[in-house]
Short mmCIF file of C-alpha atoms in Angstrom, two decimals:
data_model
loop_
_atom_site.label_atom_id
_atom_site.label_comp_id
_atom_site.label_asym_id
_atom_site.label_seq_id
_atom_site.Cartn_x
_atom_site.Cartn_y
_atom_site.Cartn_z
CA MET I 176 -0.08 0.01 -0.15
CA ILE I 177 2.78 2.68 0.69
CA SER I 178 4.21 2.07 -2.78
CA ASP I 179 0.45 3.20 -4.20
CA LEU I 180 0.54 5.96 -1.46
CA ASN I 181 3.82 7.49 -2.91
CA ILE I 182 1.86 8.17 -5.93
CA LEU I 183 -0.39 10.60 -3.76
CA GLY I 184 3.11 12.52 -2.36
CA TRP I 185 3.12 10.05 0.71
CA SER I 186 6.49 10.07 2.46
CA GLN I 187 8.35 8.88 5.60
CA PHE I 188 7.17 12.27 7.13
CA PHE I 189 3.59 10.69 7.19
CA ASN I 190 4.31 7.14 7.83
CA GLY I 191 6.21 7.89 11.26
CA GLN I 192 2.65 9.24 12.53
CA LEU I 193 0.98 5.85 12.16
CA ASP I 194 0.86 3.02 14.79
CA LEU I 195 0.61 -0.47 14.21
CA THR I 196 -2.68 -0.78 14.96
CA GLU I 197 -3.49 2.28 12.47
CA PHE I 198 -1.59 0.57 9.81
CA ASP I 199 -3.80 -2.28 9.82
CA SER I 200 -7.20 -0.87 10.29
CA LEU I 201 -7.32 2.12 8.72
CA THR I 202 -6.51 3.78 5.07
CA PRO I 203 -4.39 6.61 4.73
CA VAL I 204 -6.09 8.86 2.04
CA ARG I 205 -5.56 12.27 0.53
CA LEU I 206 -8.07 15.20 0.37
CA SER I 207 -8.88 16.56 -3.26
CA GLU I 208 -12.01 18.47 -2.25
CA VAL I 209 -12.91 20.19 0.95
CA ARG I 210 -16.78 21.00 1.22
CA ARG I 211 -18.89 22.41 4.01
CA ARG I 212 -20.16 19.07 5.38
CA SER I 213 -18.24 16.60 3.68
CA VAL I 214 -14.95 15.88 1.97
CA VAL I 215 -13.65 13.96 -1.42
CA ALA I 216 -10.51 12.00 -1.07
CA LEU I 217 -8.36 9.93 -3.12
CA THR I 218 -7.46 6.46 -2.29
CA PRO I 219 -3.90 4.54 -2.83
CA ALA I 220 -5.90 3.17 -5.77
CA LEU I 221 -6.66 6.49 -6.91
CA GLU I 222 -10.46 6.06 -6.46
CA ARG I 223 -12.66 8.96 -5.38
CA LEU I 224 -14.08 8.66 -1.59
CA ASP I 225 -16.64 10.84 -0.28
CA ILE I 226 -16.69 11.12 3.61
CA ALA I 227 -18.91 12.87 5.43
CA LEU I 228 -17.85 15.20 8.21
CA THR I 229 -19.22 14.12 11.74
CA GLY I 230 -18.13 14.69 15.32
CA ASP I 231 -15.23 17.15 15.81
CA HIS I 232 -14.34 17.36 12.36
CA VAL I 233 -15.10 20.63 10.77
CA ALA I 234 -14.05 21.46 7.17
CA THR I 235 -12.52 24.68 8.25
CA ASP I 236 -9.60 22.63 10.22
CA MET I 237 -9.26 20.77 6.57
CA ALA I 238 -7.41 21.94 3.37
CA VAL I 239 -6.97 20.42 -0.05
CA GLY I 240 -3.88 18.20 0.04
CA ASP I 241 -4.44 17.00 3.77
CA PHE I 242 -3.65 13.53 4.23
CA VAL I 243 -6.26 11.73 6.62
CA LEU I 244 -6.98 8.46 8.13
CA THR I 245 -10.40 6.77 7.37
CA ASP I 246 -12.00 3.39 8.05
CA GLY I 247 -13.79 3.50 4.88
CA GLU I 248 -16.81 5.54 6.12
CA ARG I 249 -15.62 7.94 8.97
CA LEU I 250 -12.65 10.29 8.85
CA ILE I 251 -10.68 9.22 11.87
CA ARG I 252 -8.08 12.07 12.01
CA VAL I 253 -5.94 14.58 10.14
CA LEU I 254 -2.27 13.70 9.90
CA ASP I 255 0.36 16.60 10.79
CA ARG I 256 1.33 18.79 7.75
CA LYS I 257 4.67 18.85 5.97
CA THR I 258 3.76 22.30 4.52
CA VAL I 259 0.66 24.42 4.62
CA ILE I 260 -0.20 27.57 2.92
CA SER I 261 -2.76 29.92 4.71
CA ARG I 262 -4.01 33.50 5.05
CA LYS I 263 -5.48 35.28 7.69
CA ALA I 264 -9.40 34.91 7.89
CA ALA I 265 -11.55 37.69 7.66
CA GLY I 266 -12.47 39.20 10.82
CA ILE I 267 -10.37 40.52 13.98
CA ALA I 268 -9.56 37.19 15.58
CA ALA I 269 -5.86 36.09 14.69
CA GLN I 270 -7.33 32.86 12.87
CA ALA I 271 -5.98 31.28 9.60
CA GLN I 272 -7.64 30.04 6.31
CA LEU I 273 -5.98 27.38 4.99
CA ILE I 274 -5.33 27.22 1.22
CA ALA I 275 -3.26 24.22 0.54
CA ALA I 276 -1.42 21.65 2.41
CA ASN I 277 1.47 19.17 2.06
CA ILE I 278 2.73 21.20 -1.09
CA ASP I 279 6.25 21.03 -2.32
CA THR I 280 6.58 23.99 -4.94
CA LEU I 281 4.53 27.21 -4.93
CA PHE I 282 3.84 28.65 -8.26
CA ILE I 283 3.37 32.34 -7.72
CA THR I 284 1.99 33.66 -11.15
CA THR I 285 2.06 37.14 -12.31
CA SER I 286 1.84 38.82 -15.78
CA CYS I 287 3.56 41.11 -17.94
CA ASN I 288 1.23 43.91 -17.63
CA HIS I 289 -0.55 46.24 -14.47
CA ASP I 290 -0.58 42.96 -12.45
CA PHE I 291 3.04 42.93 -11.95
CA ASN I 292 3.22 44.08 -8.42
CA GLU I 293 6.53 43.59 -6.06
CA ALA I 294 4.70 44.02 -2.84
CA ARG I 295 2.00 41.36 -3.60
CA LEU I 296 4.93 39.32 -5.20
CA GLU I 297 6.55 39.52 -1.91
CA ARG I 298 3.88 38.32 0.21
CA TYR I 299 3.36 35.13 -1.73
CA LEU I 300 7.54 34.85 -1.36
CA ALA I 301 7.17 35.16 2.63
CA ILE I 302 4.07 32.77 2.74
CA ALA I 303 6.20 30.43 0.50
CA ILE I 304 9.55 30.57 2.62
CA GLU I 305 7.55 30.34 6.07
CA ALA I 306 5.98 27.21 4.80
CA GLU I 307 9.56 25.79 3.68
CA ALA I 308 7.86 25.22 0.05
CA THR I 309 10.11 25.87 -2.72
CA PRO I 310 8.77 29.29 -4.44
CA VAL I 311 9.00 29.81 -8.20
CA ILE I 312 7.68 33.06 -9.86
CA VAL I 313 6.16 32.40 -13.16
CA ILE I 314 5.67 35.43 -14.99
CA THR I 315 2.74 34.98 -18.30
CA LYS I 316 2.00 37.02 -21.29
CA ALA I 317 5.74 37.22 -22.32
CA ASP I 318 4.68 36.93 -25.92
CA LYS I 319 2.63 40.19 -25.30
CA PRO I 320 4.31 42.39 -22.63
CA GLU I 321 2.93 45.79 -21.80
CA ASP I 322 5.00 48.98 -21.21
CA MET I 323 8.24 47.34 -21.12
CA PRO I 324 10.29 44.20 -22.56
CA ALA I 325 9.52 41.05 -20.91
CA GLU I 326 13.07 40.61 -19.60
CA ILE I 327 12.43 43.94 -17.23
CA TYR I 328 9.74 41.93 -15.78
CA GLU I 329 12.09 39.15 -15.27
CA ASP I 330 14.81 41.30 -13.96
CA ARG I 331 12.45 42.66 -11.20
CA ALA I 332 11.24 39.52 -10.10
CA LYS I 333 14.73 38.02 -9.80
CA ALA I 334 15.74 40.94 -7.44
CA LEU I 335 12.86 40.36 -4.99
CA TYR I 336 14.65 37.08 -3.72
CA GLU I 337 17.58 35.08 -5.03
CA GLY I 338 15.81 31.52 -3.61
CA ALA I 339 13.26 31.78 -6.00
CA GLU I 340 13.75 30.96 -9.71
CA VAL I 341 11.76 32.97 -12.23
CA LEU I 342 10.28 31.69 -15.23
CA LEU I 343 8.94 33.91 -18.42
CA ILE I 344 6.49 31.91 -20.31
CA ASN I 345 3.53 32.32 -22.67
CA ALA I 346 0.96 29.77 -20.80
CA LYS I 347 -0.62 29.10 -24.23
CA SER I 348 2.52 27.59 -25.40
CA PRO I 349 3.00 23.98 -24.72
CA GLU I 350 6.85 24.45 -25.03
CA ASP I 351 6.63 26.56 -22.10
CA ILE I 352 4.47 24.47 -20.05
CA ALA I 353 6.77 21.68 -20.43
CA ARG I 354 9.25 23.85 -18.55
CA LEU I 355 7.54 23.56 -15.61
CA GLU I 356 7.24 19.83 -15.44
CA ARG I 357 10.54 19.38 -13.96
CA TYR I 358 8.62 20.33 -10.45
CA CYS I 359 5.56 17.95 -11.21
CA GLY I 360 6.98 14.44 -11.44
CA THR I 361 5.26 11.79 -9.47
CA GLY I 362 5.05 12.22 -5.60
CA GLN I 363 5.28 16.18 -6.15
CA THR I 364 2.61 18.74 -5.22
CA ILE I 365 2.10 22.33 -7.07
CA ALA I 366 -0.11 25.05 -5.98
CA LEU I 367 -0.96 27.40 -7.90
CA VAL I 368 -1.62 31.12 -6.26
CA GLY I 369 -1.79 34.73 -7.91
CA SER I 370 -4.39 37.43 -9.08
CA SER I 371 -7.48 36.38 -11.40
CA GLY I 372 -6.54 36.89 -15.11
CA VAL I 373 -2.95 36.07 -14.91
CA GLY I 374 -3.40 32.85 -16.54
CA LYS I 375 -3.34 30.27 -13.31
CA SER I 376 -5.96 28.09 -15.12
CA THR I 377 -4.42 28.14 -18.50
CA ILE I 378 -1.20 26.79 -16.61
CA ALA I 379 -3.66 24.38 -14.90
CA ARG I 380 -4.87 23.09 -18.06
CA GLY I 381 -1.73 23.04 -19.76
CA LEU I 382 -0.17 20.63 -16.85
CA THR I 383 -3.17 18.44 -16.08
CA GLY I 384 -5.13 18.32 -19.70
CA GLU I 385 -8.24 19.13 -17.81
CA ASP I 386 -10.39 21.49 -19.63
CA ILE I 387 -10.73 24.15 -16.93
CA GLU I 388 -12.67 27.43 -18.43
CA VAL I 389 -10.50 30.32 -18.79
CA GLY I 390 -11.95 34.08 -19.30
CA ASP I 391 -11.19 36.73 -21.68
CA ILE I 392 -8.83 39.35 -20.30
CA ARG I 393 -10.42 42.92 -20.08
CA GLU I 394 -7.83 45.59 -21.54
CA ASP I 395 -8.98 48.04 -19.00
CA ASP I 396 -7.80 46.06 -15.87
CA ALA I 397 -6.27 42.68 -16.69
CA LYS I 398 -8.88 40.82 -14.95
CA GLY I 399 -10.34 37.63 -16.14
CA ARG I 400 -13.94 37.85 -16.74
CA HIS I 401 -14.14 33.85 -15.35
CA THR I 402 -11.87 32.22 -13.19
CA THR I 403 -11.60 29.20 -10.94
CA THR I 404 -13.84 29.86 -7.66
CA ALA I 405 -12.90 26.59 -5.63
CA ARG I 406 -9.64 24.64 -4.75
CA SER I 407 -9.08 21.25 -5.92
CA MET I 408 -6.31 18.70 -6.51
CA HIS I 409 -5.65 17.54 -9.88
CA ARG I 410 -3.13 14.83 -11.58
CA MET I 411 -0.77 16.22 -13.72
CA HIS I 412 0.55 15.03 -17.02
CA ALA I 413 4.10 14.34 -15.48
CA GLY I 414 2.42 12.38 -12.67
CA GLY I 415 2.49 14.62 -9.52
CA TRP I 416 -0.43 16.98 -8.21
CA LEU I 417 -1.80 20.19 -8.83
CA ILE I 418 -3.67 22.42 -6.31
CA ASP I 419 -5.59 25.13 -8.08
CA THR I 420 -6.74 27.99 -6.07
CA PRO I 421 -8.82 31.18 -6.68
CA GLY I 422 -7.01 34.41 -7.63
CA MET I 423 -6.48 36.53 -4.62
CA ARG I 424 -5.42 40.07 -4.95
CA GLU I 425 -5.19 40.88 -1.36
CA LEU I 426 -3.48 38.26 0.70
CA ALA I 427 -3.54 39.16 4.30
CA LEU I 428 -0.13 37.62 6.07
CA HIS I 429 -0.27 35.99 9.61
CA ASP I 430 2.40 34.23 11.83
CA ALA I 431 4.97 34.91 8.96
CA SER I 432 7.76 36.82 10.53
CA GLU I 433 10.51 34.11 9.85
CA GLY I 434 9.54 34.29 6.22
CA ILE I 435 9.61 37.88 5.84
CA ALA I 436 13.02 38.17 7.52
CA THR I 437 14.61 35.50 5.16
CA LEU I 438 12.94 37.27 2.20
CA PHE I 439 14.38 40.67 3.16
CA GLU I 440 17.72 39.38 4.83
CA ASP I 441 19.59 42.29 3.42
CA ILE I 442 17.56 44.60 5.59
CA THR I 443 17.57 42.29 8.67
CA ASP I 444 21.15 41.81 8.14
CA LEU I 445 22.04 45.62 8.28
CA ALA I 446 19.76 46.10 11.04
CA THR I 447 22.10 43.89 13.33
CA GLU I 448 24.87 46.85 12.70
CA CYS I 449 22.49 49.62 13.98
CA LYS I 450 23.86 51.50 16.94
CA PHE I 451 20.51 50.90 18.85
CA SER I 452 19.11 47.41 18.97
CA ASP I 453 15.50 49.00 18.92
CA CYS I 454 16.31 51.17 15.76
CA GLN I 455 13.19 52.02 13.98
CA HIS I 456 15.39 53.06 10.88
CA GLN I 457 13.67 56.52 10.68
CA THR I 458 15.97 59.26 12.46
CA GLU I 459 18.05 57.29 14.92
CA PRO I 460 21.77 58.16 14.87
CA GLY I 461 23.99 55.16 13.83
CA CYS I 462 21.32 53.53 11.70
CA ALA I 463 23.07 51.08 9.43
CA VAL I 464 19.94 50.61 7.38
CA ARG I 465 19.38 54.66 6.64
CA ARG I 466 23.41 54.54 5.83
CA ALA I 467 22.53 51.96 3.39
CA ILE I 468 19.98 53.98 1.44
CA GLU I 469 22.01 57.16 1.44
CA THR I 470 24.96 55.26 -0.26
CA GLY I 471 22.34 53.75 -2.76
CA GLU I 472 23.17 50.25 -1.23
CA LEU I 473 19.41 49.82 -0.46
CA ASP I 474 16.20 50.98 -2.30
CA PRO I 475 14.01 53.09 0.22
CA ASN I 476 11.06 51.42 -1.76
CA ARG I 477 12.36 47.88 -0.76
CA LEU I 478 12.57 49.24 2.96
CA GLU I 479 9.02 50.42 2.85
CA ARG I 480 7.59 47.12 1.53
CA TRP I 481 9.75 45.36 4.24
CA ARG I 482 8.33 48.04 6.91
CA LYS I 483 4.62 47.67 5.98
CA LEU I 484 4.71 43.78 5.70
CA VAL I 485 6.28 43.52 9.33
CA ASP I 486 3.59 45.74 11.05
CA GLU I 487 0.86 43.89 9.10
CA ASP I 488 2.35 40.31 9.95
CA ALA I 489 2.46 41.65 13.35
CA ARG I 490 -0.84 43.18 13.54
CA ASN I 491 -2.75 40.15 11.69
CA SER I 492 -0.95 37.60 14.23
CA GLU I 493 -2.15 39.22 17.49
CA THR I 494 -4.73 37.56 19.68
CA ILE I 495 -8.29 39.33 19.95
CA ALA I 496 -7.14 39.84 23.50
CA GLU I 497 -4.06 41.54 22.32
CA SER I 498 -6.06 43.54 19.93
CA ARG I 499 -8.47 44.73 22.54
CA GLU I 500 -5.65 45.92 24.64
CA ARG I 501 -3.87 47.83 21.75
CA GLY I 502 -7.42 49.26 21.28
CA ARG I 503 -7.71 50.39 24.76
CA LYS I 504 -4.18 51.64 25.29
CA PHE I 505 -5.23 53.70 21.99
CA SER I 506 -8.34 55.19 23.55
CA LYS I 507 -6.75 55.87 26.58
CA MET I 508 -3.90 57.94 24.62
CA VAL I 509 -6.67 59.92 22.88
CA LYS I 510 -8.60 60.79 25.98
CA SER I 511 -5.25 61.96 27.17
CA VAL I 512 -4.45 64.36 24.60
CA LYS I 513 -7.95 65.59 24.92
CA LYS I 514 -7.71 66.49 28.38
CA ALA I 515 -4.21 67.95 28.07
CA LYS I 516 -5.68 70.14 25.30
CA SER I 517 -8.66 71.25 27.71
CA ALA I 518 -6.30 71.90 30.61
CA LYS I 519 -4.33 74.20 28.27
CA ARG I 520 -7.43 76.05 26.93
CA GLY I 521 -8.50 76.59 30.70
CA GLU I 522 -11.64 74.40 30.27
#
């Protein structure tokens, strides 16, 4: 059975989580769809298995790509994940919305038009690094670049993080799709993320052969008219699995501090040379970061993007209690300022 599971992406990481009783009585399967009250799983024989969620199991605790144990009718437990891609869920609580589990490579898609945005790419890169998945930036529409040559888009992407490969492709070209397949072999799992309209579904269709509908691109805003709306897992020609995700223009970070630090290693290294350990890199004397900007070693725009991601991650990662405490402190400060102004006016 283990050899069959390897086709699904099984590895020793998961094998070590089963005891002898579970080996004999339960079957490991991999989730290919997560619905509100049920999940669809793939068995080692690649058969679909519909499992109703009962008891303590809820859909929000699972992601496409999860390995779970089943007795054939019920879901018994979810195995620990090797990697997980998530984002902050809507609302004030610091809760994660699961996107994809147990992926090996994250294809971060953008295009040679107005969709290209360094700040958005850096969000995805930070998430991939935090999850310890291999990030690959895939820039589509290389055959019809806007505003500047396609190679300029490629150079801008390469400047973001040297640990990510950057591929410039025409998503409708079979030859270009074939360049992606070295990441898509048996046992490998790929996830696609990126804004709507950049060619995610075209790439997915090229890698899987499945007829995924792709909408036309409006010239005014480069958004697709029709895009994928649900996460699902598909077998690729090269033998691996692809998890297709909805286009997400805004991706709220949470618990990604290590990913951000690695992505902006040039800034974090400089910060260790600052005179003060709590330097904010603004007007403090002896600031190595500001000195690097003045000498042209560091792009001020990159510093600003780093600052925004750090602040956003800290804000989105705080608990409800911490959020309320921050709100109380702010209200107290406002009241103090008003009181001081009133006293100054003699009121």
